[in-house]
Short mmCIF file of N, CA and C and ligand atoms in Angstrom, two decimals:
data_model
loop_
_atom_site.label_atom_id
_atom_site.label_comp_id
_atom_site.label_asym_id
_atom_site.label_seq_id
_atom_site.Cartn_x
_atom_site.Cartn_y
_atom_site.Cartn_z
N MET A 1 75.55 89.80 97.66
CA MET A 1 75.83 90.01 96.31
C MET A 1 75.31 88.94 95.44
N GLN A 2 74.01 89.26 95.49
CA GLN A 2 72.88 88.27 94.93
C GLN A 2 72.23 88.80 93.82
N ILE A 3 72.18 88.09 92.63
CA ILE A 3 71.61 88.75 91.42
C ILE A 3 70.63 87.60 91.06
N ASN A 4 69.34 88.05 90.89
CA ASN A 4 68.28 87.15 90.20
C ASN A 4 68.47 87.07 88.74
N VAL A 5 68.90 85.88 88.38
CA VAL A 5 68.97 85.65 86.85
C VAL A 5 68.12 84.84 86.01
N ALA A 6 66.73 84.89 86.80
CA ALA A 6 65.76 84.09 85.89
C ALA A 6 65.63 84.80 84.50
N GLN A 7 65.49 86.17 84.45
CA GLN A 7 65.34 86.58 83.32
C GLN A 7 66.39 86.20 82.00
N LEU A 8 67.56 86.14 82.61
CA LEU A 8 68.77 85.95 81.66
C LEU A 8 68.77 84.55 81.61
N LEU A 9 68.39 83.65 82.22
CA LEU A 9 68.19 82.15 81.82
C LEU A 9 67.48 81.92 80.82
N ARG A 10 66.03 82.70 80.51
CA ARG A 10 65.09 82.62 79.61
C ARG A 10 65.55 83.20 78.34
N ALA A 11 66.57 84.14 78.46
CA ALA A 11 67.03 84.91 77.09
C ALA A 11 67.83 83.85 76.38
N SER A 12 68.11 84.29 75.11
CA SER A 12 68.88 83.59 74.08
C SER A 12 70.48 83.62 74.67
N ILE A 13 71.02 82.39 74.07
CA ILE A 13 72.55 82.20 74.28
C ILE A 13 73.15 83.30 73.80
N GLY A 14 74.23 84.01 74.51
CA GLY A 14 74.91 85.11 74.08
C GLY A 14 74.34 86.33 74.66
N SER A 15 73.08 86.44 75.21
CA SER A 15 72.55 87.73 76.02
C SER A 15 73.27 88.11 77.08
N VAL A 16 73.56 89.22 77.27
CA VAL A 16 74.36 89.73 78.57
C VAL A 16 73.34 90.73 79.26
N ARG A 17 73.86 90.92 80.52
CA ARG A 17 73.53 91.89 81.48
C ARG A 17 74.57 92.51 82.33
N ASP A 18 74.68 93.72 82.26
CA ASP A 18 75.55 94.19 83.17
C ASP A 18 75.22 94.63 84.70
N TYR A 19 76.09 94.65 85.54
CA TYR A 19 75.50 94.83 86.85
C TYR A 19 76.91 95.78 87.61
N GLU A 20 76.43 96.96 88.31
CA GLU A 20 77.19 97.30 89.22
C GLU A 20 77.31 96.66 90.51
N ILE A 21 78.44 96.42 91.08
CA ILE A 21 78.56 95.74 92.55
C ILE A 21 78.93 96.70 93.15
N LYS A 22 78.30 96.98 94.59
CA LYS A 22 78.90 97.77 95.58
C LYS A 22 78.18 97.10 96.93
N LYS A 23 79.11 96.20 97.47
CA LYS A 23 78.61 95.59 98.60
C LYS A 23 79.63 95.16 99.59
N VAL A 24 79.34 95.05 100.91
CA VAL A 24 80.28 95.05 101.84
C VAL A 24 80.29 93.53 102.38
N ILE A 25 81.24 92.72 102.21
CA ILE A 25 81.55 91.33 102.68
C ILE A 25 82.67 91.16 103.49
N ASP A 26 82.61 90.20 104.53
CA ASP A 26 83.60 89.77 105.26
C ASP A 26 84.57 88.59 104.37
N ILE A 27 85.66 89.13 104.07
CA ILE A 27 86.56 88.44 103.06
C ILE A 27 87.25 87.24 103.76
N THR A 28 87.92 87.78 105.00
CA THR A 28 88.72 86.78 105.51
C THR A 28 88.12 85.93 106.65
N GLY A 29 86.85 86.34 106.85
CA GLY A 29 86.25 85.67 107.86
C GLY A 29 86.42 85.72 109.21
N ASP A 30 87.09 86.93 109.40
CA ASP A 30 87.52 87.51 111.03
C ASP A 30 86.80 88.42 111.50
N GLY A 31 85.63 88.76 110.50
CA GLY A 31 84.57 89.90 111.22
C GLY A 31 84.97 91.24 110.82
N VAL A 32 85.98 91.26 110.08
CA VAL A 32 86.39 92.81 109.33
C VAL A 32 85.62 92.70 107.98
N ASP A 33 84.75 93.77 107.73
CA ASP A 33 83.76 93.94 106.44
C ASP A 33 84.73 94.86 105.40
N SER A 34 84.78 94.48 104.25
CA SER A 34 85.41 95.10 103.19
C SER A 34 84.26 95.57 102.23
N LEU A 35 84.45 96.75 101.90
CA LEU A 35 83.52 97.17 100.56
C LEU A 35 84.08 96.48 99.20
N VAL A 36 83.33 95.91 98.57
CA VAL A 36 83.85 95.38 97.13
C VAL A 36 82.98 96.13 96.32
N GLN A 37 83.68 96.65 95.38
CA GLN A 37 83.00 97.67 94.15
C GLN A 37 83.68 97.27 92.66
N GLY A 38 82.80 97.37 91.62
CA GLY A 38 83.14 97.12 90.40
C GLY A 38 82.07 97.01 89.52
N LYS A 39 82.19 96.25 88.50
CA LYS A 39 81.28 95.72 87.53
C LYS A 39 81.44 94.57 87.07
N VAL A 40 80.30 93.87 86.96
CA VAL A 40 80.32 92.55 86.30
C VAL A 40 79.56 92.36 84.97
N ARG A 41 79.92 91.44 84.12
CA ARG A 41 78.91 91.28 83.09
C ARG A 41 78.66 89.82 82.93
N LEU A 42 77.02 89.61 82.90
CA LEU A 42 76.87 88.25 82.95
C LEU A 42 76.41 87.72 81.56
N MET A 43 76.87 86.74 81.05
CA MET A 43 76.36 86.14 79.96
C MET A 43 75.70 84.90 79.77
N ARG A 44 74.82 84.68 79.19
CA ARG A 44 74.01 83.38 79.03
C ARG A 44 74.55 82.50 78.13
N THR A 45 75.16 81.36 78.52
CA THR A 45 75.74 80.46 77.66
C THR A 45 74.86 79.43 77.56
N ASN A 46 75.33 78.26 76.59
CA ASN A 46 74.53 76.97 76.39
C ASN A 46 74.35 76.33 77.62
N ARG A 47 75.08 76.45 78.51
CA ARG A 47 74.82 75.50 79.76
C ARG A 47 75.08 76.20 81.08
N SER A 48 75.39 77.81 81.08
CA SER A 48 75.74 78.36 82.29
C SER A 48 75.55 79.71 82.20
N ILE A 49 75.76 80.57 83.17
CA ILE A 49 75.85 82.03 83.15
C ILE A 49 77.11 82.23 83.39
N LEU A 50 77.90 83.13 82.45
CA LEU A 50 79.35 83.15 82.61
C LEU A 50 79.49 84.71 83.34
N VAL A 51 80.26 84.84 84.33
CA VAL A 51 80.44 86.12 84.78
C VAL A 51 81.77 86.38 84.83
N ARG A 52 81.71 87.64 84.20
CA ARG A 52 83.05 88.53 84.03
C ARG A 52 83.00 89.91 84.66
N GLY A 53 84.22 90.14 85.37
CA GLY A 53 84.13 91.55 85.63
C GLY A 53 85.57 91.93 86.34
N THR A 54 85.69 92.94 86.79
CA THR A 54 86.74 93.63 87.58
C THR A 54 86.28 94.08 88.88
N LEU A 55 86.83 93.53 90.02
CA LEU A 55 86.39 94.19 91.27
C LEU A 55 87.42 94.63 92.12
N GLU A 56 87.33 95.62 93.08
CA GLU A 56 88.24 96.16 93.85
C GLU A 56 87.77 95.97 95.28
N THR A 57 88.45 96.12 96.07
CA THR A 57 88.45 95.99 97.66
C THR A 57 89.25 96.58 98.46
N ASP A 58 89.19 97.13 99.52
CA ASP A 58 90.26 97.46 100.49
C ASP A 58 90.27 96.72 101.67
N VAL A 59 91.36 95.94 101.86
CA VAL A 59 91.43 94.95 103.00
C VAL A 59 92.46 95.63 104.13
N GLU A 60 92.07 95.12 105.56
CA GLU A 60 93.09 95.97 106.31
C GLU A 60 94.06 94.58 106.61
N LEU A 61 95.33 94.90 106.36
CA LEU A 61 96.25 93.74 106.63
C LEU A 61 97.28 94.23 107.55
N THR A 62 97.96 93.46 108.15
CA THR A 62 99.05 93.54 109.15
C THR A 62 100.48 93.37 108.52
N CYS A 63 101.32 94.52 108.60
CA CYS A 63 102.69 94.37 107.73
C CYS A 63 103.31 93.01 108.59
N SER A 64 104.17 92.49 107.54
CA SER A 64 104.88 91.28 108.14
C SER A 64 106.23 91.89 108.71
N ARG A 65 106.64 93.19 108.35
CA ARG A 65 107.87 93.72 108.98
C ARG A 65 107.64 94.44 110.38
N CYS A 66 106.68 95.47 110.19
CA CYS A 66 106.68 96.27 111.46
C CYS A 66 105.29 95.99 112.04
N LEU A 67 104.33 95.08 111.68
CA LEU A 67 103.34 94.71 112.40
C LEU A 67 102.38 95.81 112.50
N GLY A 68 102.59 96.88 111.57
CA GLY A 68 101.49 97.94 111.49
C GLY A 68 100.30 97.55 110.79
N GLN A 69 99.29 97.88 111.19
CA GLN A 69 97.93 97.78 110.44
C GLN A 69 98.03 98.64 109.13
N PHE A 70 97.60 98.36 107.95
CA PHE A 70 97.57 99.28 106.88
C PHE A 70 96.53 98.71 105.79
N LYS A 71 95.96 99.71 104.92
CA LYS A 71 94.85 99.25 104.14
C LYS A 71 95.71 98.98 102.73
N CYS A 72 95.13 97.83 102.11
CA CYS A 72 95.87 97.24 100.91
C CYS A 72 94.57 97.24 100.02
N LEU A 73 94.80 97.62 98.64
CA LEU A 73 94.02 97.46 97.55
C LEU A 73 93.95 96.36 96.93
N LEU A 74 92.77 95.34 96.64
CA LEU A 74 92.91 94.27 96.08
C LEU A 74 92.06 94.38 94.65
N LYS A 75 92.71 94.18 93.72
CA LYS A 75 91.99 93.82 92.29
C LYS A 75 91.84 92.49 92.00
N MET A 76 90.45 92.28 91.53
CA MET A 76 90.10 90.93 91.10
C MET A 76 89.53 90.93 89.84
N ASN A 77 90.17 90.08 88.98
CA ASN A 77 89.41 89.82 87.66
C ASN A 77 88.88 88.53 87.67
N LEU A 78 87.37 88.72 87.79
CA LEU A 78 86.62 87.59 87.88
C LEU A 78 86.08 87.04 86.72
N GLU A 79 86.13 85.67 86.69
CA GLU A 79 85.65 85.01 85.38
C GLU A 79 85.37 83.41 85.95
N GLU A 80 84.03 83.31 86.12
CA GLU A 80 83.57 82.03 86.66
C GLU A 80 82.13 81.75 85.93
N GLU A 81 81.90 80.45 85.80
CA GLU A 81 80.74 79.94 85.07
C GLU A 81 79.76 79.44 86.38
N TYR A 82 78.45 79.96 86.25
CA TYR A 82 77.74 79.49 87.45
C TYR A 82 76.35 78.58 86.55
N TYR A 83 76.30 77.18 87.20
CA TYR A 83 75.42 76.50 86.46
C TYR A 83 74.30 76.39 87.19
N PRO A 84 72.98 76.46 86.41
CA PRO A 84 71.64 76.30 86.99
C PRO A 84 71.35 75.26 87.72
N THR A 85 70.73 75.06 88.78
CA THR A 85 70.38 73.73 89.48
C THR A 85 68.82 73.46 89.23
N ALA A 86 68.07 74.32 88.69
CA ALA A 86 66.64 74.09 88.37
C ALA A 86 66.19 74.80 87.05
N ASP A 87 65.46 74.05 86.23
CA ASP A 87 64.84 74.68 84.83
C ASP A 87 64.25 75.90 85.28
N VAL A 88 64.33 76.92 84.43
CA VAL A 88 63.54 78.28 84.93
C VAL A 88 62.20 78.35 84.69
N ASP A 89 61.74 77.47 83.76
CA ASP A 89 60.36 77.23 83.58
C ASP A 89 59.76 76.31 84.21
N THR A 90 60.31 75.02 84.36
CA THR A 90 59.69 73.84 84.95
C THR A 90 59.96 73.67 86.31
N GLY A 91 61.15 74.08 86.70
CA GLY A 91 61.56 74.07 88.16
C GLY A 91 62.19 72.70 88.31
N VAL A 92 62.23 71.94 87.32
CA VAL A 92 62.91 70.57 87.24
C VAL A 92 64.27 70.76 87.45
N ALA A 93 64.93 69.91 88.63
CA ALA A 93 66.07 69.94 88.70
C ALA A 93 67.15 69.56 87.58
N ILE A 94 68.28 70.35 87.53
CA ILE A 94 69.23 70.11 86.44
C ILE A 94 70.42 69.85 87.00
N ALA A 95 70.97 68.52 86.63
CA ALA A 95 72.42 68.27 87.13
C ALA A 95 73.58 69.07 86.88
N VAL A 96 74.40 69.53 88.00
CA VAL A 96 75.49 70.35 87.72
C VAL A 96 76.78 69.56 87.14
N PRO A 97 77.81 70.08 86.46
CA PRO A 97 79.01 69.44 86.20
C PRO A 97 79.49 68.94 87.42
N ASP A 98 80.29 67.80 87.33
CA ASP A 98 80.94 67.08 88.50
C ASP A 98 82.21 67.60 88.87
N GLU A 99 82.48 68.87 88.83
CA GLU A 99 83.61 69.58 89.06
C GLU A 99 83.72 69.94 90.45
N PRO A 100 85.03 69.87 91.17
CA PRO A 100 85.21 70.48 92.55
C PRO A 100 84.98 71.89 92.54
N GLY A 101 84.27 72.50 93.42
CA GLY A 101 84.23 74.06 93.62
C GLY A 101 83.52 74.68 92.51
N CYS A 102 82.62 74.00 92.00
CA CYS A 102 81.92 74.75 90.61
C CYS A 102 80.81 75.66 91.32
N PHE A 103 80.44 76.65 90.76
CA PHE A 103 79.41 77.49 91.46
C PHE A 103 78.05 77.25 90.74
N THR A 104 77.05 77.30 91.50
CA THR A 104 75.80 76.99 91.15
C THR A 104 74.77 78.25 91.33
N ILE A 105 74.01 78.11 90.68
CA ILE A 105 72.72 79.27 90.71
C ILE A 105 71.60 78.26 91.68
N ASP A 106 71.12 78.98 92.50
CA ASP A 106 70.01 78.32 93.44
C ASP A 106 68.77 78.05 92.72
N GLN A 107 67.92 77.19 93.45
CA GLN A 107 66.53 76.85 93.09
C GLN A 107 65.96 78.16 92.50
N ASN A 108 66.09 79.06 93.15
CA ASN A 108 65.14 80.31 93.01
C ASN A 108 65.82 81.14 91.94
N HIS A 109 66.72 80.46 91.26
CA HIS A 109 67.69 81.53 90.20
C HIS A 109 68.41 82.74 90.61
N ILE A 110 68.85 82.31 91.67
CA ILE A 110 69.68 83.70 92.51
C ILE A 110 71.16 83.21 92.28
N LEU A 111 71.96 84.03 91.65
CA LEU A 111 73.27 83.85 91.56
C LEU A 111 74.02 84.67 92.45
N ASP A 112 74.66 83.78 93.40
CA ASP A 112 75.53 84.68 94.59
C ASP A 112 76.94 84.77 94.11
N LEU A 113 77.43 86.02 94.08
CA LEU A 113 78.75 86.04 93.95
C LEU A 113 79.56 86.27 95.07
N THR A 114 79.29 86.12 96.07
CA THR A 114 79.88 86.36 97.48
C THR A 114 81.09 85.23 97.36
N GLU A 115 80.91 84.05 97.43
CA GLU A 115 81.85 83.07 97.84
C GLU A 115 83.00 83.21 96.58
N ALA A 116 82.82 83.41 95.41
CA ALA A 116 83.61 83.71 94.38
C ALA A 116 84.61 84.70 94.45
N VAL A 117 83.98 85.99 95.17
CA VAL A 117 84.65 87.18 95.28
C VAL A 117 85.68 86.85 96.60
N ARG A 118 85.04 86.39 97.38
CA ARG A 118 85.93 86.00 98.71
C ARG A 118 86.96 85.17 98.20
N GLN A 119 86.86 84.17 97.47
CA GLN A 119 87.94 83.15 97.01
C GLN A 119 89.20 84.01 96.11
N TYR A 120 88.67 84.91 95.19
CA TYR A 120 89.50 85.59 94.61
C TYR A 120 90.29 86.75 95.19
N ALA A 121 89.58 87.18 96.18
CA ALA A 121 90.32 88.14 97.14
C ALA A 121 91.35 87.62 98.05
N LEU A 122 90.96 86.50 98.38
CA LEU A 122 91.98 85.66 99.37
C LEU A 122 93.40 85.38 98.22
N LEU A 123 93.13 84.82 97.09
CA LEU A 123 94.11 84.69 96.16
C LEU A 123 94.97 85.70 95.81
N ALA A 124 94.41 87.04 95.78
CA ALA A 124 94.85 88.30 95.57
C ALA A 124 95.63 88.96 96.58
N LEU A 125 95.48 88.36 97.74
CA LEU A 125 96.24 88.93 99.10
C LEU A 125 97.83 88.73 98.94
N PRO A 126 98.38 89.42 99.28
CA PRO A 126 100.14 89.45 99.25
C PRO A 126 100.56 88.27 100.04
N MET A 127 101.40 87.54 99.66
CA MET A 127 101.89 86.51 100.68
C MET A 127 102.67 87.14 101.75
N LYS A 128 103.66 88.00 101.56
CA LYS A 128 104.39 88.90 102.42
C LYS A 128 103.79 90.25 102.54
N PRO A 129 102.88 90.56 103.29
CA PRO A 129 102.26 91.99 103.17
C PRO A 129 103.01 93.07 103.74
N LEU A 130 103.31 94.29 103.03
CA LEU A 130 104.33 95.11 103.53
C LEU A 130 103.55 96.55 103.34
N CYS A 131 103.64 97.14 104.54
CA CYS A 131 102.84 98.40 104.34
C CYS A 131 103.29 99.50 103.33
N LYS A 132 104.79 99.41 103.27
CA LYS A 132 105.30 100.09 101.91
C LYS A 132 106.53 99.39 101.54
N GLU A 133 106.95 99.54 100.45
CA GLU A 133 107.99 98.73 100.15
C GLU A 133 109.33 98.83 100.70
N ASN A 134 109.78 100.01 101.43
CA ASN A 134 110.83 100.26 102.12
C ASN A 134 110.56 100.24 103.55
N CYS A 135 109.52 99.76 104.01
CA CYS A 135 109.40 99.42 105.44
C CYS A 135 110.56 99.30 106.42
N ALA A 136 110.63 100.02 107.28
CA ALA A 136 112.03 99.90 107.87
C ALA A 136 111.65 98.80 109.18
N GLY A 137 110.83 98.18 109.27
CA GLY A 137 110.58 97.19 110.40
C GLY A 137 110.86 97.63 111.83
N LEU A 138 110.78 96.83 112.56
CA LEU A 138 111.04 96.91 114.10
C LEU A 138 112.59 96.71 114.47
N CYS A 139 113.09 97.52 115.47
CA CYS A 139 114.22 97.25 116.01
C CYS A 139 114.11 96.04 116.87
N PRO A 140 114.97 95.12 116.28
CA PRO A 140 115.35 93.78 117.10
C PRO A 140 115.59 93.92 118.68
N PHE A 141 116.15 94.94 118.86
CA PHE A 141 116.43 95.34 120.36
C PHE A 141 115.40 95.81 121.23
N CYS A 142 114.61 96.93 120.61
CA CYS A 142 113.77 97.50 121.75
C CYS A 142 112.37 97.42 121.16
N GLY A 143 112.32 96.92 119.85
CA GLY A 143 111.08 96.87 119.20
C GLY A 143 110.28 98.04 118.70
N GLN A 144 110.82 99.06 118.72
CA GLN A 144 110.29 100.41 118.44
C GLN A 144 110.04 100.21 116.78
N ASN A 145 109.08 100.68 116.22
CA ASN A 145 108.55 100.75 114.92
C ASN A 145 109.74 101.78 114.24
N LEU A 146 110.48 101.42 113.44
CA LEU A 146 111.55 102.39 112.87
C LEU A 146 111.10 103.25 111.88
N ASN A 147 109.97 102.84 111.33
CA ASN A 147 109.34 103.97 110.48
C ASN A 147 109.15 105.30 111.24
N ARG A 148 108.98 105.24 112.26
CA ARG A 148 108.72 106.49 113.29
C ARG A 148 109.97 107.05 113.80
N GLY A 149 111.06 106.35 113.28
CA GLY A 149 112.43 107.39 113.69
C GLY A 149 113.30 106.47 114.28
N PRO A 150 114.62 106.65 114.27
CA PRO A 150 115.51 105.74 114.89
C PRO A 150 115.41 105.61 116.47
N CYS A 151 115.78 104.62 116.91
CA CYS A 151 115.63 104.29 118.33
C CYS A 151 116.97 104.33 119.03
N GLY A 152 118.08 104.46 118.55
CA GLY A 152 119.33 104.67 119.04
C GLY A 152 120.17 103.27 119.53
N CYS A 153 119.18 102.24 119.52
CA CYS A 153 119.75 100.72 119.90
C CYS A 153 121.07 100.52 119.16
N LEU A 154 120.69 100.60 117.81
CA LEU A 154 121.96 100.09 116.82
C LEU A 154 123.30 100.75 117.24
N VAL A 155 123.34 101.98 117.45
CA VAL A 155 124.53 102.77 117.83
C VAL A 155 125.08 102.18 119.01
N LYS A 156 124.27 101.94 120.00
CA LYS A 156 124.64 101.71 121.34
C LYS A 156 125.05 100.06 121.42
N SER A 157 124.48 99.13 120.41
CA SER A 157 125.05 97.82 120.56
C SER A 157 126.03 97.47 119.85
N ALA A 158 126.38 98.35 118.96
CA ALA A 158 127.32 98.21 118.04
C ALA A 158 128.55 98.80 118.48
N ASP A 159 128.52 99.74 119.34
CA ASP A 159 129.68 100.29 120.05
C ASP A 159 130.76 99.40 120.57
N PRO A 160 130.37 98.44 121.49
CA PRO A 160 131.24 97.59 122.23
C PRO A 160 132.02 97.02 121.42
N ARG A 161 131.35 96.02 120.37
CA ARG A 161 132.00 95.35 119.45
C ARG A 161 133.18 95.94 118.48
N TRP A 162 132.55 97.18 118.18
CA TRP A 162 133.77 98.00 117.54
C TRP A 162 134.97 98.38 118.16
N ALA A 163 134.57 98.65 119.54
CA ALA A 163 135.66 99.01 120.43
C ALA A 163 136.71 97.87 120.46
N GLU A 164 136.11 96.73 120.86
CA GLU A 164 136.83 95.35 120.85
C GLU A 164 137.79 95.24 119.81
N LEU A 165 137.05 95.39 118.49
CA LEU A 165 137.91 95.23 117.38
C LEU A 165 138.92 96.36 117.12
N SER A 166 138.85 97.39 117.26
CA SER A 166 139.81 98.45 117.33
C SER A 166 140.94 98.05 118.33
N LYS A 167 140.54 97.44 119.23
CA LYS A 167 141.65 97.26 120.36
C LYS A 167 142.53 96.24 119.74
N LEU A 168 141.94 95.16 119.35
CA LEU A 168 142.82 93.87 118.73
C LEU A 168 143.42 94.40 117.57
N LYS A 169 143.07 95.54 116.82
CA LYS A 169 143.89 96.06 115.73
C LYS A 169 145.00 96.85 116.38
N LYS A 170 144.64 97.45 117.32
CA LYS A 170 146.02 98.28 117.87
C LYS A 170 147.03 97.43 118.35
N GLU A 171 146.57 96.35 118.96
CA GLU A 171 147.49 95.23 119.70
C GLU A 171 148.24 94.66 118.55
N LYS A 172 147.59 94.35 117.45
CA LYS A 172 148.32 93.64 116.42
C LYS A 172 149.57 94.62 115.80
N GLY A 173 149.01 95.67 115.84
CA GLY A 173 150.04 96.71 115.07
C GLY A 173 151.04 96.89 116.11
N LYS A 174 151.29 96.58 117.24
CA LYS A 174 152.33 96.82 118.43
C LYS A 174 153.64 95.94 117.80
ZN1 LIG B 201 105.69 97.97 107.73
ZN1 LIG B 202 115.86 99.93 119.30
#
Protein backbone atom coordinates (compact mmCIF):
# COMPACT_ATOMS: atom_id res chain seq x y z
CA MET A 1 0.00 0.00 0.00
CA GLN A 2 2.75 2.38 -1.05
CA ILE A 3 2.19 5.68 -2.81
CA ASN A 4 4.94 7.83 -4.28
CA VAL A 5 4.16 11.35 -3.13
CA ALA A 6 7.16 13.18 -4.61
CA GLN A 7 4.91 15.09 -7.03
CA LEU A 8 2.42 16.00 -4.33
CA LEU A 9 5.19 17.21 -2.02
CA ARG A 10 6.24 19.63 -4.77
CA ALA A 11 2.67 20.83 -5.30
CA SER A 12 1.22 23.84 -3.54
CA ILE A 13 -0.45 23.60 -0.14
CA GLY A 14 -4.01 22.36 -0.47
CA SER A 15 -3.34 20.24 -3.57
CA VAL A 16 -5.04 16.86 -3.52
CA ARG A 17 -4.64 13.49 -5.19
CA ASP A 18 -7.16 10.66 -5.09
CA TYR A 19 -6.22 7.02 -5.02
CA GLU A 20 -8.11 3.78 -5.24
CA ILE A 21 -6.81 1.23 -2.80
CA LYS A 22 -7.07 -2.48 -3.47
CA LYS A 23 -4.44 -4.43 -1.63
CA VAL A 24 -4.06 -7.63 0.32
CA ILE A 25 -2.44 -7.27 3.74
CA ASP A 26 -2.01 -9.39 6.84
CA ILE A 27 -3.92 -7.37 9.43
CA THR A 28 -3.68 -9.46 12.56
CA GLY A 29 -0.17 -10.73 11.86
CA ASP A 30 -1.30 -14.36 11.97
CA GLY A 31 -0.63 -15.09 8.31
CA VAL A 32 -4.22 -14.55 7.16
CA ASP A 33 -4.42 -12.08 4.29
CA SER A 34 -7.34 -9.69 3.96
CA LEU A 35 -8.29 -7.63 0.94
CA VAL A 36 -8.45 -3.94 1.81
CA GLN A 37 -10.44 -1.75 -0.59
CA GLY A 38 -11.53 1.84 -0.74
CA LYS A 39 -10.59 5.36 -1.64
CA VAL A 40 -8.17 7.78 -0.07
CA ARG A 41 -7.51 11.45 -0.69
CA LEU A 42 -4.05 12.82 -0.06
CA MET A 43 -3.70 16.52 0.63
CA ARG A 44 -0.53 18.56 0.80
CA THR A 45 -0.47 20.66 3.99
CA ASN A 46 2.19 23.13 5.11
CA ARG A 47 4.02 20.43 7.03
CA SER A 48 2.73 17.04 5.89
CA ILE A 49 0.52 14.96 3.67
CA LEU A 50 -2.91 14.49 5.17
CA VAL A 51 -4.52 11.17 4.30
CA ARG A 52 -8.28 10.81 4.53
CA GLY A 53 -10.37 7.99 3.28
CA THR A 54 -12.76 5.15 3.86
CA LEU A 55 -11.53 1.61 3.56
CA GLU A 56 -13.19 -1.76 4.01
CA THR A 57 -11.90 -5.20 4.61
CA ASP A 58 -13.22 -8.66 5.38
CA VAL A 59 -11.50 -10.42 8.23
CA GLU A 60 -11.93 -13.98 9.39
CA LEU A 61 -12.94 -14.04 13.06
CA THR A 62 -13.77 -16.71 15.60
CA CYS A 63 -17.19 -16.36 17.23
CA SER A 64 -16.79 -15.89 20.99
CA ARG A 65 -19.94 -17.94 21.66
CA CYS A 66 -19.90 -20.89 19.26
CA LEU A 67 -16.20 -20.77 18.24
CA GLY A 68 -17.24 -20.93 14.57
CA GLN A 69 -15.27 -19.03 11.95
CA PHE A 70 -17.04 -16.22 10.17
CA LYS A 71 -16.29 -13.27 7.91
CA CYS A 72 -16.69 -9.84 9.40
CA LEU A 73 -16.71 -6.57 7.42
CA LEU A 74 -14.59 -3.85 9.00
CA LYS A 75 -15.01 -0.22 8.01
CA MET A 76 -12.21 2.19 8.63
CA ASN A 77 -12.35 5.96 8.45
CA LEU A 78 -8.74 6.82 7.98
CA GLU A 79 -7.37 10.22 8.89
CA GLU A 80 -3.64 10.52 9.43
CA GLU A 81 -0.85 12.95 8.78
CA TYR A 82 2.34 11.69 7.16
CA TYR A 83 5.46 13.73 7.71
CA PRO A 84 8.25 13.92 5.11
CA THR A 85 11.68 12.86 6.36
CA ALA A 86 13.63 14.34 3.43
CA ASP A 87 13.27 17.50 1.38
CA VAL A 88 11.80 16.53 -2.00
CA ASP A 89 14.23 18.72 -3.98
CA THR A 90 17.46 18.70 -1.96
CA GLY A 91 17.17 15.36 -0.16
CA VAL A 92 18.15 17.08 3.08
CA ALA A 93 16.74 15.34 6.14
CA ILE A 94 13.71 16.95 7.77
CA ALA A 95 13.01 16.53 11.48
CA VAL A 96 9.61 14.97 12.14
CA PRO A 97 7.39 16.00 15.08
CA ASP A 98 8.27 14.30 18.31
CA GLU A 99 4.98 12.43 18.58
CA PRO A 100 4.77 8.78 19.48
CA GLY A 101 3.47 6.68 16.60
CA CYS A 102 3.52 9.51 14.08
CA PHE A 103 3.63 8.35 10.47
CA THR A 104 6.42 9.32 8.13
CA ILE A 105 7.15 9.41 4.41
CA ASP A 106 10.47 7.71 3.69
CA GLN A 107 13.60 9.19 2.12
CA ASN A 108 12.38 8.11 -1.33
CA HIS A 109 9.06 9.95 -0.81
CA ILE A 110 7.08 6.75 -0.47
CA LEU A 111 4.03 7.01 1.75
CA ASP A 112 3.11 3.57 3.06
CA LEU A 113 -0.46 3.17 4.32
CA THR A 114 -0.05 -0.43 5.48
CA GLU A 115 0.74 0.21 9.15
CA ALA A 116 -2.04 2.80 9.57
CA VAL A 117 -4.58 0.50 7.92
CA ARG A 118 -3.47 -2.36 10.16
CA GLN A 119 -3.90 -0.21 13.27
CA TYR A 120 -7.32 1.09 12.20
CA ALA A 121 -8.50 -2.41 11.36
CA LEU A 122 -7.40 -3.75 14.74
CA LEU A 123 -9.28 -0.91 16.46
CA ALA A 124 -12.37 -1.71 14.39
CA LEU A 125 -12.37 -5.35 15.48
CA PRO A 126 -15.29 -6.22 17.77
CA MET A 127 -14.35 -6.92 21.41
CA LYS A 128 -16.66 -9.92 21.54
CA PRO A 129 -17.03 -11.23 18.00
CA LEU A 130 -20.36 -12.91 17.30
CA CYS A 131 -21.11 -14.82 14.09
CA LYS A 132 -24.66 -13.45 14.38
CA GLU A 133 -26.42 -11.43 17.05
CA ASN A 134 -28.55 -14.34 18.23
CA CYS A 135 -25.84 -16.98 18.05
CA ALA A 136 -27.04 -19.92 20.16
CA GLY A 137 -23.52 -20.91 21.20
CA LEU A 138 -22.33 -24.32 22.29
CA CYS A 139 -24.15 -26.79 24.52
CA PRO A 140 -22.34 -26.70 27.90
CA PHE A 141 -22.88 -30.45 28.28
CA CYS A 142 -21.97 -32.02 24.94
CA GLY A 143 -20.36 -29.10 23.13
CA GLN A 144 -22.59 -29.28 20.09
CA ASN A 145 -23.00 -26.07 18.12
CA LEU A 146 -26.61 -25.19 18.89
CA ASN A 147 -26.88 -23.07 15.75
CA ARG A 148 -27.04 -26.40 13.91
CA GLY A 149 -30.01 -27.59 15.96
CA PRO A 150 -30.81 -28.81 19.48
CA CYS A 151 -28.75 -31.65 20.96
CA GLY A 152 -31.24 -32.95 23.53
CA CYS A 153 -28.92 -32.44 26.54
CA LEU A 154 -30.96 -29.72 28.22
CA VAL A 155 -34.05 -31.89 28.36
CA LYS A 156 -32.17 -34.89 29.78
CA SER A 157 -30.19 -32.92 32.35
CA ALA A 158 -33.19 -30.94 33.52
CA ASP A 159 -35.37 -33.99 33.94
CA PRO A 160 -33.98 -35.39 37.24
CA ARG A 161 -34.06 -32.04 38.96
CA TRP A 162 -37.65 -31.38 37.98
CA ALA A 163 -38.51 -34.85 39.13
CA GLU A 164 -36.97 -34.22 42.57
CA LEU A 165 -38.81 -30.95 42.84
CA SER A 166 -42.17 -32.33 41.97
CA LYS A 167 -41.57 -35.19 44.44
CA LEU A 168 -40.89 -32.64 47.20
CA LYS A 169 -43.99 -30.73 46.30
CA LYS A 170 -46.08 -33.85 46.46
CA GLU A 171 -44.62 -34.79 49.90
CA LYS A 172 -45.33 -31.30 51.27
CA GLY A 173 -48.84 -31.49 50.01
CA LYS A 174 -49.50 -34.65 52.05
ZN1 LIG B 1 -21.49 -18.03 16.91
ZN1 LIG C 1 -25.74 -31.04 24.35
